[in-house]
């Protein structure tokens, strides 16, 4: 398997590129401004982009899904709750996204948004879970807009924490310099997970008082159109 973690500095977004043994590629949460980098990497590694996935409708950056589909004819995918009519396929909890020998279990993990999903990859180099903005390293995704719900997120996080402790955790963002963690590490050291019940978690999340993301008013409507805001002929 080929595996790359890519970073968009402006939005602190992580994008993941997976490559199968037969040269097929899947990209998770690609950022529109980083398309030249993805194209370069795909070419250099001899990969053909087959699938592009967004873990949810992002509020802090514009997705590259639509442009990548137009350039590579890849399949674009989001959760069935996303309402993004532009995707070629939607997935739901329990589905499996296959890329050659790589199989990703689809986990519905609402809370950050009502269309948030995580993807769980079993592989000999170590199982890994792509947690979107549900579980961050030493943090969790905010729940105060886009139909977010702290109580739903608590239950989604519980589900993620039931994965094996050794599972690698690859989040959708990081603002402090973390790159990767494990389920076991987050269980022990993530301050948001040191709560004893759902009510404690909900009150913790209600008291965060965060500013809205700078790009929110542009990004959400654009992402419902797979990042393509101008009409095409
Ligand atoms: Fe998000």
Tab-separated table of C-alpha atoms and ligand atoms in Angstrom:
chain	number	residue	atom	x	y	z
A	1	UNK	CA	0.000	0.000	0.000
A	2	UNK	CA	1.051	3.554	-0.703
A	3	UNK	CA	0.049	6.019	1.985
A	4	UNK	CA	0.606	9.783	2.125
A	5	UNK	CA	-0.568	12.403	4.587
A	6	UNK	CA	-0.786	15.865	2.967
A	7	UNK	CA	-1.417	19.190	4.674
A	8	UNK	CA	-3.158	22.409	3.612
A	9	UNK	CA	-1.635	25.150	5.725
A	10	UNK	CA	-4.386	27.754	5.226
A	11	UNK	CA	-7.145	25.553	6.650
A	12	UNK	CA	-4.941	23.134	8.663
A	13	UNK	CA	-6.603	20.294	6.746
A	14	UNK	CA	-5.108	16.837	6.351
A	15	UNK	CA	-5.712	15.030	3.088
A	16	UNK	CA	-4.879	11.337	2.707
A	17	UNK	CA	-3.821	9.551	-0.436
A	18	UNK	CA	-4.020	5.756	-0.514
A	19	UNK	CA	-2.618	3.674	-3.337
A	20	UNK	CA	-3.320	0.005	-4.011
A	21	UNK	CA	-0.798	-2.558	-5.233
A	22	UNK	CA	-2.231	-2.299	-8.729
A	23	UNK	CA	-1.785	1.496	-8.885
A	24	UNK	CA	-5.292	2.662	-8.021
A	25	UNK	CA	-5.615	5.686	-5.743
A	26	UNK	CA	-8.208	7.025	-3.327
A	27	UNK	CA	-8.058	10.483	-1.796
A	28	UNK	CA	-9.795	11.587	1.407
A	29	UNK	CA	-10.755	15.246	2.032
A	30	UNK	CA	-8.859	16.904	-0.840
A	31	UNK	CA	-8.551	20.724	-0.802
A	32	UNK	CA	-9.206	22.703	-3.994
A	33	UNK	CA	-6.067	24.863	-3.721
A	34	UNK	CA	-3.846	21.779	-3.418
A	35	UNK	CA	-4.896	20.103	-6.686
A	36	UNK	CA	-1.524	20.749	-8.419
A	37	UNK	CA	0.217	18.939	-5.555
A	38	UNK	CA	-2.124	15.933	-5.831
A	39	UNK	CA	-1.643	15.803	-9.599
A	40	UNK	CA	2.121	15.878	-9.186
A	41	UNK	CA	2.118	13.158	-6.548
A	42	UNK	CA	-0.256	10.882	-8.494
A	43	UNK	CA	1.959	11.218	-11.547
A	44	UNK	CA	5.212	10.671	-9.680
A	45	UNK	CA	3.911	7.617	-7.856
A	46	UNK	CA	2.314	6.188	-11.006
A	47	UNK	CA	-1.181	6.152	-9.512
A	48	UNK	CA	-4.559	6.542	-11.195
A	49	UNK	CA	-7.127	8.370	-9.088
A	50	UNK	CA	-10.238	6.191	-8.852
A	51	UNK	CA	-12.107	7.547	-5.820
A	52	UNK	CA	-12.322	10.918	-4.028
A	53	UNK	CA	-14.146	11.056	-0.686
A	54	UNK	CA	-15.189	13.869	1.633
A	55	UNK	CA	-15.809	12.820	5.233
A	56	UNK	CA	-18.470	15.565	5.525
A	57	UNK	CA	-19.500	18.914	4.020
A	58	UNK	CA	-16.587	21.076	5.129
A	59	UNK	CA	-17.045	24.603	6.460
A	60	UNK	CA	-13.421	25.684	6.479
A	61	UNK	CA	-12.094	24.930	3.014
A	62	UNK	CA	-13.401	24.283	-0.485
A	63	UNK	CA	-13.303	20.663	-1.592
A	64	UNK	CA	-11.436	19.455	-4.680
A	65	UNK	CA	-13.960	16.683	-5.375
A	66	UNK	CA	-15.648	18.246	-8.415
A	67	UNK	CA	-12.420	19.353	-10.083
A	68	UNK	CA	-10.749	15.984	-9.490
A	69	UNK	CA	-13.753	14.205	-10.999
A	70	UNK	CA	-13.583	16.421	-14.096
A	71	UNK	CA	-9.832	15.904	-14.457
A	72	UNK	CA	-9.579	12.180	-13.751
A	73	UNK	CA	-13.126	10.778	-14.115
A	74	UNK	CA	-12.806	9.456	-10.561
A	75	UNK	CA	-15.853	8.471	-8.546
A	76	UNK	CA	-16.777	11.102	-5.932
A	77	UNK	CA	-18.355	9.992	-2.677
A	78	UNK	CA	-19.930	11.466	0.437
A	79	UNK	CA	-22.368	10.267	3.055
A	80	UNK	CA	-26.031	9.922	2.156
A	81	UNK	CA	-26.943	12.739	4.583
A	82	UNK	CA	-24.693	15.285	2.862
A	83	UNK	CA	-27.289	16.623	0.439
A	84	UNK	CA	-24.505	17.166	-2.106
A	85	UNK	CA	-26.275	16.239	-5.338
A	86	UNK	CA	-22.997	16.537	-7.254
A	87	UNK	CA	-21.389	13.334	-5.913
A	88	UNK	CA	-21.433	10.224	-8.071
A	89	UNK	CA	-22.195	7.903	-5.151
A	90	UNK	CA	-23.251	8.178	-1.538
A	91	UNK	CA	-22.304	5.779	1.232
A	92	UNK	CA	-23.904	4.814	4.514
A	93	UNK	CA	-22.891	3.058	7.723
A	94	UNK	CA	-21.765	-0.498	7.076
A	95	UNK	CA	-20.773	0.053	3.447
A	96	UNK	CA	-17.300	-0.896	2.281
A	97	UNK	CA	-15.327	1.309	-0.097
A	98	UNK	CA	-12.994	-0.953	-2.081
A	99	UNK	CA	-9.840	0.072	-3.889
A	100	UNK	CA	-8.077	-3.032	-5.166
A	101	UNK	CA	-6.961	-4.954	-2.093
A	102	UNK	CA	-7.726	-2.001	0.200
A	103	UNK	CA	-11.082	-2.159	1.955
A	104	UNK	CA	-12.413	0.785	3.952
A	105	UNK	CA	-15.280	0.206	6.374
A	106	UNK	CA	-17.698	3.131	6.396
A	107	UNK	CA	-18.667	4.311	9.889
A	108	UNK	CA	-21.446	6.858	10.362
A	109	UNK	CA	-20.277	9.202	13.120
A	110	UNK	CA	-22.623	12.204	13.346
A	111	UNK	CA	-22.006	15.022	15.795
A	112	UNK	CA	-19.563	17.475	14.227
A	113	UNK	CA	-22.117	17.610	11.409
A	114	UNK	CA	-25.066	15.338	10.677
A	115	UNK	CA	-23.225	13.933	7.645
A	116	UNK	CA	-19.888	13.064	9.320
A	117	UNK	CA	-18.291	9.737	8.510
A	118	UNK	CA	-15.082	7.935	9.447
A	119	UNK	CA	-13.299	5.347	7.334
A	120	UNK	CA	-11.599	2.335	8.889
A	121	UNK	CA	-8.857	0.606	6.937
A	122	UNK	CA	-7.596	-2.821	7.977
A	123	UNK	CA	-4.091	-3.423	6.687
A	124	UNK	CA	-1.011	-5.458	7.552
A	125	UNK	CA	1.003	-2.281	8.286
A	126	UNK	CA	-1.476	-1.465	11.074
A	127	UNK	CA	-5.185	-0.705	11.026
A	128	UNK	CA	-5.970	2.963	10.694
A	129	UNK	CA	-9.037	5.112	11.036
A	130	UNK	CA	-9.579	8.363	9.167
A	131	UNK	CA	-11.611	10.304	11.666
A	132	UNK	CA	-12.547	13.454	9.738
A	133	UNK	CA	-13.548	16.109	12.269
A	134	UNK	CA	-15.116	13.634	14.680
A	135	UNK	CA	-11.986	12.691	16.633
A	136	UNK	CA	-8.990	15.025	16.456
A	137	UNK	CA	-5.679	14.492	18.231
A	138	UNK	CA	-6.229	15.625	21.836
A	139	UNK	CA	-9.476	17.229	20.673
A	140	UNK	CA	-12.798	16.648	18.921
A	141	UNK	CA	-14.586	18.503	16.124
A	142	UNK	CA	-16.859	21.374	17.137
A	143	UNK	CA	-20.593	20.672	17.207
A	144	UNK	CA	-22.123	24.139	17.115
A	145	UNK	CA	-23.203	24.433	13.466
A	146	UNK	CA	-24.187	22.407	10.351
A	147	UNK	CA	-26.677	20.335	12.385
A	148	UNK	CA	-23.909	19.432	14.799
A	149	UNK	CA	-24.958	17.697	17.995
A	150	UNK	CA	-22.690	17.074	20.977
A	151	UNK	CA	-24.793	14.212	22.246
A	152	UNK	CA	-24.601	12.431	18.870
A	153	UNK	CA	-20.871	13.059	18.824
A	154	UNK	CA	-20.425	11.508	22.262
A	155	UNK	CA	-21.969	8.286	20.969
A	156	UNK	CA	-19.920	8.428	17.758
A	157	UNK	CA	-16.736	8.864	19.788
A	158	UNK	CA	-17.680	5.911	21.986
A	159	UNK	CA	-18.000	3.840	18.851
A	160	UNK	CA	-14.563	4.949	17.618
A	161	UNK	CA	-13.028	4.188	21.016
A	162	UNK	CA	-14.276	0.622	20.704
A	163	UNK	CA	-11.766	0.077	17.872
A	164	UNK	CA	-8.550	-1.717	18.915
A	165	UNK	CA	-6.220	0.483	20.997
A	166	UNK	CA	-3.398	0.061	18.468
A	167	UNK	CA	-5.475	1.547	15.606
A	168	UNK	CA	-3.723	4.561	14.086
A	169	UNK	CA	-5.828	7.725	14.205
A	170	UNK	CA	-5.528	10.096	11.244
A	171	UNK	CA	-7.673	13.216	11.765
A	172	UNK	CA	-9.113	15.695	9.264
A	173	UNK	CA	-7.364	18.667	10.857
A	174	UNK	CA	-4.682	19.626	13.274
A	175	UNK	CA	-3.889	23.092	14.583
A	176	UNK	CA	-1.025	22.304	16.940
A	177	UNK	CA	1.429	20.156	15.022
A	178	UNK	CA	0.132	16.637	15.751
A	179	UNK	CA	0.146	14.253	12.805
A	180	UNK	CA	-0.985	10.842	14.016
A	181	UNK	CA	-2.145	9.188	17.226
A	182	UNK	CA	-3.705	5.894	18.281
A	183	UNK	CA	-7.079	5.038	19.758
A	184	UNK	CA	-5.357	3.953	22.998
A	185	UNK	CA	-3.405	7.193	23.235
A	186	UNK	CA	-6.521	9.324	22.688
A	187	UNK	CA	-8.470	7.339	25.273
A	188	UNK	CA	-5.851	8.210	27.858
A	189	UNK	CA	-4.782	11.722	26.936
A	190	UNK	CA	-7.536	13.443	24.935
A	191	UNK	CA	-9.028	15.969	27.410
A	192	UNK	CA	-12.452	15.857	25.690
A	193	UNK	CA	-12.675	12.119	26.283
A	194	UNK	CA	-12.141	12.310	30.039
A	195	UNK	CA	-15.880	12.674	30.713
A	196	UNK	CA	-18.011	10.123	32.496
A	197	UNK	CA	-21.296	10.595	30.655
A	198	UNK	CA	-23.045	12.262	27.753
A	199	UNK	CA	-24.273	15.235	29.833
A	200	UNK	CA	-20.720	16.117	30.850
A	201	UNK	CA	-19.618	15.975	27.228
A	202	UNK	CA	-22.516	18.148	26.057
A	203	UNK	CA	-21.800	20.840	28.655
A	204	UNK	CA	-18.078	20.758	27.812
A	205	UNK	CA	-18.877	21.323	24.129
A	206	UNK	CA	-21.477	24.025	24.883
A	207	UNK	CA	-18.888	26.074	26.726
A	208	UNK	CA	-16.233	26.216	23.995
A	209	UNK	CA	-17.478	29.509	22.475
A	210	UNK	CA	-15.527	29.278	19.217
A	211	UNK	CA	-15.544	31.826	16.386
A	212	UNK	CA	-16.983	30.673	13.043
A	213	UNK	CA	-14.417	29.530	10.436
A	214	UNK	CA	-13.350	32.384	8.157
A	215	UNK	CA	-14.378	30.576	4.953
A	216	UNK	CA	-17.658	29.164	6.274
A	217	UNK	CA	-20.105	31.303	4.271
A	218	UNK	CA	-18.259	30.500	1.061
A	219	UNK	CA	-17.176	26.936	1.769
A	220	UNK	CA	-20.464	25.284	2.766
A	221	UNK	CA	-22.489	26.322	-0.318
A	222	UNK	CA	-19.480	25.618	-2.580
A	223	UNK	CA	-18.964	22.166	-1.087
A	224	UNK	CA	-22.596	21.210	-1.637
A	225	UNK	CA	-21.634	21.650	-5.307
A	226	UNK	CA	-18.408	19.620	-4.897
A	227	UNK	CA	-16.365	22.825	-4.819
A	228	UNK	CA	-17.569	24.130	-8.164
A	229	UNK	CA	-19.212	27.506	-7.831
A	230	UNK	CA	-19.227	28.672	-11.431
A	231	UNK	CA	-21.720	27.137	-13.835
A	232	UNK	CA	-20.220	24.912	-16.494
A	233	UNK	CA	-21.313	24.803	-20.145
B	1	LIG	FE1	-15.413	20.033	9.500
